[in-house]
């Protein structure tokens, strides 16, 4: 194990998170939505995330429709995970109640931002529902998922949370920002979201390491198993939603697909979701660096073996 953090440096980092949070603070209506609607002549999710490039038998309009379905699910997925992230951040802030007031303020702002993000993603679901064909369903329920996730140890939940909040940033900077062909409103949502998520990932890491310092070897070993359980649970959600979204796509295309094409659509949808919500996050160097600083080589191998079936 290598040491990545110092106590003094941490106080500074919480203060920097507060300063950045105050500087970039935005409002859902006045800054992000501004009375706009989605432009359905444009894509939502970029090709690198949606994997539509692997569906060469589809027309450009059909590929665009897939990116819009996946983009709607993408917004809903963030609304989903923010339910448990917000609850966990409020919980870990308890440790600072009568301690570091700078850390407490940073975490209060973090949870407040996640409440705002959930409201933003509910607004987006309403806007998408007004313009897209009926029949779309986002299957997982935020509170059901939160009950399962929050039943695991804090170490496992913070690990999953850091992973999510790092891939959010990578998706925006590497795929969404450079793409000129996305719906302006959809793109702006993830610009504003990214601005606040940058601070969240820093705090996830600080809190994860702080939690890690409290654990015995046995507790950490159990927590590693729970992190694996959580990734497997995420994959279960992805399998169900990929199937649902593939069915919605096919039901709203004005043509019949061969059974081979149907199979490819379903497989590609799941591949895209696994890439978006699991694989791309695991590959963020910062995530690997922090994780490996906390666990043993054997525990790392255990995680690698569990991920192999998904990747
Ligand atoms: Fe968020
Ligand atoms: Fe966040």
Short mmCIF file of N, CA and C in Angstrom, two decimals, residues 207-297:
data_model
loop_
_atom_site.label_atom_id
_atom_site.label_comp_id
_atom_site.label_asym_id
_atom_site.label_seq_id
_atom_site.Cartn_x
_atom_site.Cartn_y
_atom_site.Cartn_z
N UNK A 207 -12.88 11.11 1.62
CA UNK A 207 -13.73 10.38 2.57
C UNK A 207 -13.48 8.87 2.50
N UNK A 208 -13.18 8.39 1.30
CA UNK A 208 -12.92 6.95 1.14
C UNK A 208 -11.65 6.57 1.91
N UNK A 209 -10.62 7.41 1.76
CA UNK A 209 -9.35 7.14 2.46
C UNK A 209 -9.55 7.28 3.98
N UNK A 210 -10.34 8.27 4.39
CA UNK A 210 -10.61 8.46 5.83
C UNK A 210 -11.33 7.23 6.39
N UNK A 211 -12.30 6.73 5.64
CA UNK A 211 -13.03 5.53 6.07
C UNK A 211 -12.08 4.33 6.11
N UNK A 212 -11.25 4.24 5.10
CA UNK A 212 -10.31 3.11 5.01
C UNK A 212 -9.41 3.03 6.23
N UNK A 213 -9.00 4.20 6.73
CA UNK A 213 -8.10 4.24 7.89
C UNK A 213 -8.74 3.65 9.14
N UNK A 214 -10.07 3.59 9.16
CA UNK A 214 -10.77 3.08 10.34
C UNK A 214 -10.92 1.56 10.33
N UNK A 215 -10.68 0.93 9.17
CA UNK A 215 -11.00 -0.49 9.03
C UNK A 215 -9.85 -1.41 9.43
N UNK A 216 -10.23 -2.56 9.99
CA UNK A 216 -9.25 -3.62 10.22
C UNK A 216 -9.03 -4.35 8.89
N UNK A 217 -8.01 -5.20 8.84
CA UNK A 217 -7.74 -6.00 7.63
C UNK A 217 -8.97 -6.84 7.25
N UNK A 218 -9.60 -7.43 8.27
CA UNK A 218 -10.76 -8.29 8.02
C UNK A 218 -11.94 -7.48 7.49
N UNK A 219 -12.16 -6.32 8.10
CA UNK A 219 -13.28 -5.46 7.64
C UNK A 219 -13.05 -5.00 6.20
N UNK A 220 -11.81 -4.62 5.89
CA UNK A 220 -11.52 -4.18 4.53
C UNK A 220 -11.71 -5.32 3.54
N UNK A 221 -11.30 -6.51 3.95
CA UNK A 221 -11.44 -7.66 3.05
C UNK A 221 -12.92 -7.91 2.74
N UNK A 222 -13.75 -7.79 3.76
CA UNK A 222 -15.19 -7.94 3.56
C UNK A 222 -15.73 -6.82 2.67
N UNK A 223 -15.21 -5.59 2.89
CA UNK A 223 -15.66 -4.44 2.10
C UNK A 223 -15.31 -4.61 0.62
N UNK A 224 -14.17 -5.24 0.34
CA UNK A 224 -13.80 -5.51 -1.05
C UNK A 224 -14.85 -6.42 -1.70
N UNK A 225 -15.28 -7.45 -0.96
CA UNK A 225 -16.33 -8.34 -1.47
C UNK A 225 -17.63 -7.57 -1.71
N UNK A 226 -17.90 -6.62 -0.84
CA UNK A 226 -19.14 -5.84 -1.00
C UNK A 226 -19.06 -4.90 -2.20
N UNK A 227 -17.87 -4.37 -2.45
CA UNK A 227 -17.70 -3.53 -3.66
C UNK A 227 -17.96 -4.39 -4.91
N UNK A 228 -17.46 -5.62 -4.89
CA UNK A 228 -17.72 -6.53 -6.00
C UNK A 228 -19.23 -6.79 -6.12
N UNK A 229 -19.90 -7.02 -4.99
CA UNK A 229 -21.36 -7.24 -4.99
C UNK A 229 -22.08 -6.05 -5.64
N UNK A 230 -21.61 -4.85 -5.31
CA UNK A 230 -22.26 -3.65 -5.85
C UNK A 230 -22.09 -3.56 -7.36
N UNK A 231 -20.90 -3.90 -7.84
CA UNK A 231 -20.67 -3.84 -9.30
C UNK A 231 -21.55 -4.89 -10.00
N UNK A 232 -21.68 -6.06 -9.40
CA UNK A 232 -22.54 -7.10 -9.96
C UNK A 232 -24.01 -6.63 -9.96
N UNK A 233 -24.41 -5.92 -8.88
CA UNK A 233 -25.78 -5.39 -8.82
C UNK A 233 -25.99 -4.32 -9.90
N UNK A 234 -25.00 -3.47 -10.11
CA UNK A 234 -25.09 -2.46 -11.18
C UNK A 234 -25.27 -3.18 -12.52
N UNK A 235 -24.50 -4.25 -12.71
CA UNK A 235 -24.60 -4.98 -13.99
C UNK A 235 -26.00 -5.58 -14.17
N UNK A 236 -26.61 -6.01 -13.08
CA UNK A 236 -27.99 -6.54 -13.17
C UNK A 236 -28.95 -5.46 -13.65
N UNK A 237 -28.78 -4.26 -13.13
CA UNK A 237 -29.61 -3.12 -13.56
C UNK A 237 -29.38 -2.84 -15.04
N UNK A 238 -28.11 -2.87 -15.45
CA UNK A 238 -27.78 -2.57 -16.85
C UNK A 238 -28.38 -3.60 -17.80
N UNK A 239 -28.35 -4.86 -17.40
CA UNK A 239 -28.91 -5.92 -18.27
C UNK A 239 -30.41 -5.69 -18.48
N UNK A 240 -31.11 -5.36 -17.39
CA UNK A 240 -32.56 -5.15 -17.50
C UNK A 240 -32.88 -3.90 -18.33
N UNK A 241 -32.14 -2.81 -18.09
CA UNK A 241 -32.44 -1.57 -18.80
C UNK A 241 -32.03 -1.65 -20.27
N UNK A 242 -30.93 -2.34 -20.56
CA UNK A 242 -30.50 -2.50 -21.96
C UNK A 242 -31.58 -3.27 -22.74
N UNK A 243 -32.13 -4.31 -22.14
CA UNK A 243 -33.19 -5.10 -22.79
C UNK A 243 -34.41 -4.22 -23.02
N UNK A 244 -34.77 -3.46 -21.99
CA UNK A 244 -35.94 -2.56 -22.08
C UNK A 244 -35.75 -1.52 -23.18
N UNK A 245 -34.56 -0.89 -23.22
CA UNK A 245 -34.32 0.17 -24.20
C UNK A 245 -34.22 -0.38 -25.62
N UNK A 246 -33.69 -1.60 -25.76
CA UNK A 246 -33.65 -2.23 -27.10
C UNK A 246 -35.08 -2.50 -27.58
N UNK A 247 -35.95 -2.96 -26.69
CA UNK A 247 -37.34 -3.22 -27.07
C UNK A 247 -38.06 -1.93 -27.47
N UNK A 248 -37.81 -0.87 -26.71
CA UNK A 248 -38.43 0.43 -27.00
C UNK A 248 -37.97 0.93 -28.38
N UNK A 249 -36.68 0.77 -28.65
CA UNK A 249 -36.14 1.19 -29.95
C UNK A 249 -36.82 0.43 -31.09
N UNK A 250 -36.85 -0.88 -30.97
CA UNK A 250 -37.40 -1.73 -32.04
C UNK A 250 -38.89 -1.43 -32.24
N UNK A 251 -39.61 -1.25 -31.13
CA UNK A 251 -41.07 -0.99 -31.20
C UNK A 251 -41.36 0.33 -31.92
N UNK A 252 -40.38 1.26 -31.89
CA UNK A 252 -40.63 2.57 -32.49
C UNK A 252 -39.90 2.80 -33.81
N UNK A 253 -39.35 1.73 -34.39
CA UNK A 253 -38.74 1.81 -35.72
C UNK A 253 -39.77 1.33 -36.73
N UNK A 254 -39.85 2.04 -37.85
CA UNK A 254 -40.89 1.69 -38.82
C UNK A 254 -40.41 0.61 -39.79
N UNK A 255 -39.83 -0.42 -39.25
CA UNK A 255 -39.43 -1.54 -40.12
C UNK A 255 -39.19 -2.78 -39.26
N UNK A 256 -39.06 -3.93 -39.95
CA UNK A 256 -38.87 -5.19 -39.24
C UNK A 256 -37.39 -5.58 -39.33
N UNK A 257 -36.82 -5.99 -38.21
CA UNK A 257 -35.42 -6.43 -38.19
C UNK A 257 -35.36 -7.96 -38.24
N UNK A 258 -34.29 -8.49 -38.81
CA UNK A 258 -34.08 -9.94 -38.79
C UNK A 258 -33.71 -10.35 -37.37
N UNK A 259 -33.81 -11.64 -37.07
CA UNK A 259 -33.50 -12.07 -35.69
C UNK A 259 -32.02 -11.83 -35.39
N UNK A 260 -31.18 -11.92 -36.41
CA UNK A 260 -29.75 -11.63 -36.21
C UNK A 260 -29.53 -10.16 -35.86
N UNK A 261 -30.26 -9.29 -36.57
CA UNK A 261 -30.14 -7.84 -36.29
C UNK A 261 -30.67 -7.51 -34.88
N UNK A 262 -31.79 -8.15 -34.53
CA UNK A 262 -32.36 -7.92 -33.19
C UNK A 262 -31.35 -8.30 -32.10
N UNK A 263 -30.72 -9.43 -32.33
CA UNK A 263 -29.71 -9.92 -31.40
C UNK A 263 -28.55 -8.92 -31.26
N UNK A 264 -28.12 -8.39 -32.40
CA UNK A 264 -27.01 -7.43 -32.40
C UNK A 264 -27.42 -6.13 -31.68
N UNK A 265 -28.64 -5.69 -31.90
CA UNK A 265 -29.13 -4.47 -31.22
C UNK A 265 -29.10 -4.68 -29.71
N UNK A 266 -29.62 -5.82 -29.25
CA UNK A 266 -29.66 -6.10 -27.80
C UNK A 266 -28.25 -6.19 -27.21
N UNK A 267 -27.38 -6.91 -27.91
CA UNK A 267 -26.00 -7.09 -27.42
C UNK A 267 -25.25 -5.76 -27.36
N UNK A 268 -25.45 -4.92 -28.39
CA UNK A 268 -24.74 -3.65 -28.46
C UNK A 268 -25.24 -2.70 -27.38
N UNK A 269 -26.54 -2.74 -27.11
CA UNK A 269 -27.11 -1.89 -26.06
C UNK A 269 -26.46 -2.25 -24.72
N UNK A 270 -26.36 -3.55 -24.43
CA UNK A 270 -25.75 -3.96 -23.15
C UNK A 270 -24.26 -3.62 -23.13
N UNK A 271 -23.59 -3.83 -24.26
CA UNK A 271 -22.17 -3.51 -24.33
C UNK A 271 -21.94 -2.01 -24.05
N UNK A 272 -22.82 -1.17 -24.63
CA UNK A 272 -22.71 0.28 -24.43
C UNK A 272 -22.93 0.63 -22.96
N UNK A 273 -23.93 0.03 -22.34
CA UNK A 273 -24.22 0.36 -20.94
C UNK A 273 -23.11 -0.12 -20.01
N UNK A 274 -22.58 -1.29 -20.30
CA UNK A 274 -21.45 -1.76 -19.48
C UNK A 274 -20.24 -0.85 -19.66
N UNK A 275 -20.04 -0.38 -20.87
CA UNK A 275 -18.94 0.55 -21.12
C UNK A 275 -19.17 1.86 -20.36
N UNK A 276 -20.38 2.40 -20.48
CA UNK A 276 -20.68 3.69 -19.86
C UNK A 276 -20.58 3.64 -18.33
N UNK A 277 -21.18 2.62 -17.72
CA UNK A 277 -21.37 2.65 -16.26
C UNK A 277 -20.40 1.78 -15.47
N UNK A 278 -19.65 0.93 -16.15
CA UNK A 278 -18.68 0.11 -15.41
C UNK A 278 -17.27 0.25 -15.99
N UNK A 279 -17.10 -0.20 -17.23
CA UNK A 279 -15.75 -0.36 -17.77
C UNK A 279 -14.99 0.96 -17.90
N UNK A 280 -15.66 1.99 -18.43
CA UNK A 280 -14.94 3.26 -18.63
C UNK A 280 -14.47 3.84 -17.29
N UNK A 281 -15.23 3.58 -16.22
CA UNK A 281 -14.85 4.09 -14.90
C UNK A 281 -13.69 3.32 -14.31
N UNK A 282 -13.71 2.01 -14.49
CA UNK A 282 -12.63 1.17 -13.95
C UNK A 282 -11.30 1.56 -14.61
N UNK A 283 -11.39 2.04 -15.84
CA UNK A 283 -10.16 2.38 -16.58
C UNK A 283 -9.63 3.79 -16.30
N UNK A 284 -10.36 4.58 -15.51
CA UNK A 284 -9.85 5.93 -15.17
C UNK A 284 -8.61 5.74 -14.28
N UNK A 285 -7.45 6.25 -14.71
CA UNK A 285 -6.22 5.99 -13.95
C UNK A 285 -6.31 6.38 -12.48
N UNK A 286 -6.97 7.50 -12.17
CA UNK A 286 -7.06 7.96 -10.78
C UNK A 286 -7.79 6.92 -9.91
N UNK A 287 -8.83 6.30 -10.49
CA UNK A 287 -9.58 5.30 -9.72
C UNK A 287 -8.67 4.12 -9.37
N UNK A 288 -7.94 3.63 -10.37
CA UNK A 288 -7.04 2.51 -10.14
C UNK A 288 -5.95 2.84 -9.14
N UNK A 289 -5.47 4.08 -9.20
CA UNK A 289 -4.40 4.50 -8.31
C UNK A 289 -4.88 4.54 -6.86
N UNK A 290 -6.06 5.13 -6.64
CA UNK A 290 -6.58 5.21 -5.26
C UNK A 290 -6.93 3.81 -4.76
N UNK A 291 -7.64 3.05 -5.59
CA UNK A 291 -8.04 1.70 -5.16
C UNK A 291 -6.82 0.87 -4.78
N UNK A 292 -5.81 0.87 -5.65
CA UNK A 292 -4.65 0.02 -5.37
C UNK A 292 -3.85 0.50 -4.17
N UNK A 293 -4.02 1.80 -3.81
CA UNK A 293 -3.33 2.29 -2.61
C UNK A 293 -4.01 1.78 -1.33
N UNK A 294 -5.25 1.30 -1.47
CA UNK A 294 -6.02 0.86 -0.29
C UNK A 294 -6.05 -0.65 -0.11
N UNK A 295 -5.85 -1.40 -1.18
CA UNK A 295 -6.05 -2.86 -1.11
C UNK A 295 -4.76 -3.63 -1.37
N UNK A 296 -4.83 -4.92 -1.06
CA UNK A 296 -3.67 -5.80 -1.33
C UNK A 296 -3.73 -6.30 -2.77
N UNK A 297 -2.63 -6.89 -3.21
CA UNK A 297 -2.59 -7.44 -4.57
C UNK A 297 -3.64 -8.54 -4.73
#
